[in-house]
């Protein structure tokens, strides 16, 4: 267990491993943390704990349900989201890896595609935190930057364009969550393409402030304030903020 982890994350991981070893002895060969923890951008109370568990055999879904239900009862304040794979799965293109067990917002699915993506594989290879098992660098994790670049551009043109259009028509765009999710989400993808690696949301905010015209700085700073909890609100009117979110997304998406 690395000493650099947030104490709350360490506590959750210890509890999880104890439960897994009790309900499915010998199953968990490795536990790795990815997402914001691997990117150095974990925010207690804001970020989820994203994990990849390497198993010795296919897990029993009933046992996993028991493990995560028990963990939720004692440590349910932060979502513990992730997937279960064999070590060999990490050495190949995730599109070729069969569906398998995963957990999202405490719901266990026996056959899921959740997080079986190149983004997960790349983040794990870049900075995955080994809680149990060898260092992530020793796992020979499959990476493919050209394929990830293409997928990132498709994500901008597909998911994010649809999300922007839906936000324009609805009221969800007035929330703090939508502001941070939208602004930092598209900025992060643009920064990832520019940097040649998967980057964090906080890094993406700094990139946006350096790259985009000053007229976008207000909404970027507002999104960063929401994510970090630091600083004063940049807007007194939620609708005005929503308009700037939509305009910023359109600016970034048009340039992608």
Coordinates of C-alpha atoms in Angstrom, one line a residue:
X1 CA 0.0 0.0 0.0
X2 CA 1.6 3.3 -1.1
X3 CA 2.0 5.9 1.6
X4 CA 1.1 8.7 -0.8
X5 CA -2.6 7.8 -1.1
X6 CA -5.3 9.8 0.7
X7 CA -6.0 8.2 4.1
X8 CA -9.7 7.7 3.2
X9 CA -8.7 5.8 0.0
X10 CA -6.3 3.6 1.9
X11 CA -9.1 2.7 4.3
X12 CA -11.5 1.8 1.6
X13 CA -8.9 -0.3 -0.2
X14 CA -8.0 -2.2 3.0
X15 CA -11.7 -2.9 3.7
X16 CA -12.3 -4.0 0.1
X17 CA -9.3 -6.5 0.1
X18 CA -10.4 -7.9 3.5
X19 CA -13.9 -8.5 2.2
X20 CA -12.7 -10.0 -1.1
X21 CA -10.3 -12.3 0.7
X22 CA -13.1 -13.4 3.0
X23 CA -15.8 -14.0 0.4
X24 CA -13.5 -15.2 -2.5
X25 CA -10.2 -16.4 -1.1
X26 CA -7.4 -16.3 -3.6
X27 CA -9.4 -14.4 -6.2
X28 CA -7.6 -11.0 -6.0
X29 CA -4.1 -11.2 -7.3
X30 CA -3.8 -7.5 -7.9
X31 CA -5.6 -4.3 -7.1
X32 CA -4.8 -1.1 -9.1
X33 CA -6.2 2.4 -8.8
X34 CA -6.7 4.3 -12.0
X35 CA -8.7 7.4 -12.9
X36 CA -8.0 10.6 -10.9
X37 CA -5.8 8.7 -8.5
X38 CA -3.5 7.6 -11.2
X39 CA -3.4 11.1 -12.7
X40 CA -2.7 12.8 -9.5
X41 CA -6.0 14.7 -9.4
X42 CA -8.0 12.9 -6.7
X43 CA -10.3 15.2 -4.8
X44 CA -11.8 13.7 -1.6
X45 CA -15.6 14.2 -1.6
X46 CA -15.6 14.9 -5.3
X47 CA -13.7 12.1 -7.1
X48 CA -14.7 8.4 -7.3
X49 CA -12.2 5.7 -6.4
X50 CA -11.6 3.9 -9.8
X51 CA -10.1 0.4 -9.6
X52 CA -9.0 -2.5 -11.7
X53 CA -8.9 -5.9 -10.0
X54 CA -6.7 -8.6 -11.5
X55 CA -8.1 -12.0 -10.7
X56 CA -6.8 -15.6 -10.6
X57 CA -10.1 -16.9 -12.0
X58 CA -13.5 -15.7 -13.2
X59 CA -15.2 -14.3 -10.1
X60 CA -18.5 -15.5 -8.7
X61 CA -21.0 -12.7 -9.2
X62 CA -22.9 -13.5 -6.0
X63 CA -19.7 -13.2 -4.0
X64 CA -18.9 -9.9 -5.7
X65 CA -22.4 -8.6 -4.8
X66 CA -21.8 -9.6 -1.2
X67 CA -18.3 -7.9 -1.2
X68 CA -19.5 -4.6 -2.6
X69 CA -22.8 -4.5 -0.6
X70 CA -20.7 -5.0 2.6
X71 CA -18.2 -2.3 1.5
X72 CA -21.0 0.1 0.8
X73 CA -22.5 -0.3 4.2
X74 CA -19.2 0.7 5.9
X75 CA -17.5 2.9 3.3
X76 CA -20.4 4.1 1.0
X77 CA -19.5 7.8 1.0
X78 CA -17.4 7.5 -2.1
X79 CA -18.2 5.3 -5.1
X80 CA -15.8 2.4 -5.6
X81 CA -16.1 1.8 -9.3
X82 CA -14.1 -0.6 -11.4
X83 CA -13.7 -3.9 -13.3
X84 CA -12.4 -7.4 -12.9
X85 CA -10.0 -8.8 -15.4
X86 CA -7.3 -11.4 -15.8
X87 CA -3.7 -10.2 -16.2
X88 CA -3.7 -11.5 -19.8
X89 CA -6.6 -9.2 -20.6
X90 CA -4.5 -6.1 -19.9
X91 CA -2.0 -7.2 -22.5
X92 CA -4.4 -7.0 -25.4
X93 CA -6.7 -4.5 -27.1
X94 CA -9.6 -4.0 -24.7
X95 CA -12.0 -4.2 -27.6
X96 CA -10.9 -7.9 -27.9
X97 CA -11.4 -8.6 -24.2
X98 CA -14.7 -10.3 -23.4
X99 CA -17.3 -8.7 -21.2
X100 CA -16.9 -9.4 -17.5
X101 CA -17.6 -8.4 -14.0
X102 CA -17.7 -4.7 -13.2
X103 CA -19.1 -2.3 -10.5
X104 CA -20.6 1.1 -11.2
X105 CA -22.3 3.2 -8.5
X106 CA -22.3 0.1 -6.2
X107 CA -24.2 -2.0 -8.8
X108 CA -22.4 -5.3 -9.8
X109 CA -22.9 -6.6 -13.3
X110 CA -21.6 -10.0 -14.2
X111 CA -21.2 -9.3 -17.9
X112 CA -20.3 -5.6 -18.5
X113 CA -18.2 -3.5 -20.9
X114 CA -17.8 -0.8 -18.2
X115 CA -14.3 0.7 -18.3
X116 CA -13.0 -1.9 -20.8
X117 CA -11.5 0.8 -22.9
X118 CA -8.2 2.1 -24.2
X119 CA -8.5 5.1 -21.9
X120 CA -8.5 2.8 -18.8
X121 CA -5.6 0.8 -20.2
X122 CA -3.6 3.9 -21.0
X123 CA -4.2 5.5 -17.6
X124 CA -3.3 2.3 -15.8
X125 CA -0.1 2.1 -17.9
X126 CA 0.7 5.8 -17.3
X127 CA 0.3 5.9 -13.5
X128 CA -1.7 3.1 -12.1
X129 CA -1.3 2.8 -8.4
X130 CA -0.5 -0.8 -7.2
X131 CA -2.3 -1.6 -3.9
X132 CA -1.7 -5.3 -4.3
X133 CA 0.5 -7.0 -6.9
X134 CA 3.5 -5.9 -9.0
X135 CA 3.8 -2.3 -10.2
X136 CA 1.6 -1.5 -13.1
X137 CA 4.7 -1.0 -15.3
X138 CA 5.4 -4.7 -14.9
X139 CA 2.1 -5.8 -16.3
X140 CA 2.9 -5.1 -20.0
X141 CA -0.4 -3.3 -20.5
X142 CA -1.5 -2.8 -24.1
X143 CA -1.5 0.8 -25.3
X144 CA -2.2 2.2 -28.8
X145 CA -1.9 6.0 -29.0
X146 CA -3.1 6.3 -32.6
X147 CA -6.3 4.3 -31.8
X148 CA -6.8 6.3 -28.6
X149 CA -6.4 9.5 -30.6
X150 CA -9.1 8.4 -33.1
X151 CA -11.4 7.4 -30.2
X152 CA -10.9 10.7 -28.5
X153 CA -11.9 12.6 -31.6
X154 CA -14.9 10.4 -32.0
X155 CA -15.9 11.1 -28.4
X156 CA -15.7 14.8 -29.0
X157 CA -17.8 14.6 -32.2
X158 CA -20.3 12.0 -30.8
X159 CA -20.9 12.0 -27.0
X160 CA -19.9 15.6 -26.3
X161 CA -21.7 17.1 -29.3
X162 CA -24.9 15.3 -28.2
X163 CA -24.4 16.3 -24.6
X164 CA -24.0 19.9 -25.6
X165 CA -27.1 19.8 -27.7
X166 CA -29.1 18.2 -24.9
X167 CA -27.9 20.8 -22.4
X168 CA -28.9 23.6 -24.7
X169 CA -32.5 22.3 -24.7
X170 CA -32.8 21.4 -21.0
X171 CA -32.3 22.8 -17.5
X172 CA -29.5 20.5 -16.5
X173 CA -26.9 22.9 -17.9
X174 CA -27.5 25.3 -15.0
X175 CA -26.1 23.0 -12.3
X176 CA -22.6 23.1 -10.8
X177 CA -22.1 19.5 -11.9
X178 CA -22.9 20.3 -15.6
X179 CA -20.6 23.2 -15.6
X180 CA -17.6 21.3 -14.3
X181 CA -18.4 18.1 -16.3
X182 CA -18.9 20.0 -19.6
X183 CA -16.1 22.6 -19.5
X184 CA -13.4 20.3 -18.0
X185 CA -14.6 17.3 -19.9
X186 CA -14.0 18.8 -23.4
X187 CA -10.9 20.7 -22.3
X188 CA -9.4 17.5 -21.0
X189 CA -9.9 15.7 -24.3
X190 CA -8.4 18.6 -26.2
X191 CA -5.4 18.6 -23.8
X192 CA -5.0 14.9 -24.1
X193 CA -4.7 15.2 -27.9
X194 CA -2.2 18.0 -27.5
X195 CA -0.1 16.4 -24.8
X196 CA 0.0 12.9 -26.3
X197 CA -1.1 11.3 -23.0
X198 CA -4.3 11.1 -20.9
X199 CA -4.4 14.2 -18.8
X200 CA -6.4 15.2 -15.7
X201 CA -9.3 17.7 -15.4
X202 CA -7.2 20.1 -13.3
X203 CA -4.4 20.0 -15.9
X204 CA -6.9 20.6 -18.6
X205 CA -8.1 23.8 -16.9
X206 CA -4.6 25.1 -16.9
X207 CA -4.3 24.1 -20.6
X208 CA -7.5 25.9 -21.4
X209 CA -6.4 29.1 -19.6
X210 CA -3.1 29.1 -21.5
X211 CA -4.6 28.1 -24.9
X212 CA -8.0 29.7 -25.3
X213 CA -8.9 33.4 -25.6
X214 CA -9.5 35.4 -22.4
X215 CA -13.2 35.5 -23.1
X216 CA -13.3 31.9 -22.0
X217 CA -11.3 32.2 -18.8
X218 CA -14.2 33.1 -16.6
X219 CA -16.1 29.9 -17.3
X220 CA -13.0 27.8 -17.1
X221 CA -12.1 29.3 -13.7
X222 CA -15.7 28.6 -12.6
X223 CA -15.5 25.0 -13.6
X224 CA -12.1 24.7 -11.8
X225 CA -13.6 26.3 -8.7
X226 CA -16.4 23.7 -8.6
X227 CA -13.9 20.8 -9.0
X228 CA -11.4 22.0 -6.4
X229 CA -13.7 23.8 -4.0
X230 CA -11.3 26.7 -3.9
X231 CA -12.0 30.3 -4.9
X232 CA -15.0 32.5 -5.2
X233 CA -17.9 32.0 -7.6
X234 CA -17.4 33.7 -10.9
X235 CA -21.1 34.0 -11.7
X236 CA -24.2 35.3 -9.9
X237 CA -26.6 34.0 -12.5
X238 CA -26.9 30.3 -13.3
X239 CA -28.5 31.0 -16.7
X240 CA -25.7 33.3 -17.7
X241 CA -23.2 30.6 -16.7
X242 CA -25.1 28.0 -18.7
X243 CA -24.9 30.2 -21.8
X244 CA -21.1 30.4 -21.4
X245 CA -20.8 26.7 -20.9
X246 CA -22.6 26.0 -24.1
X247 CA -20.6 28.6 -26.0
X248 CA -17.3 27.3 -24.7
X249 CA -18.3 23.7 -25.6
X250 CA -19.2 24.9 -29.1
X251 CA -15.9 26.7 -29.5
X252 CA -13.9 23.7 -28.4
X253 CA -16.0 21.2 -30.4
X254 CA -15.8 23.2 -33.5
X255 CA -12.0 23.2 -33.3
X256 CA -11.7 19.5 -32.6

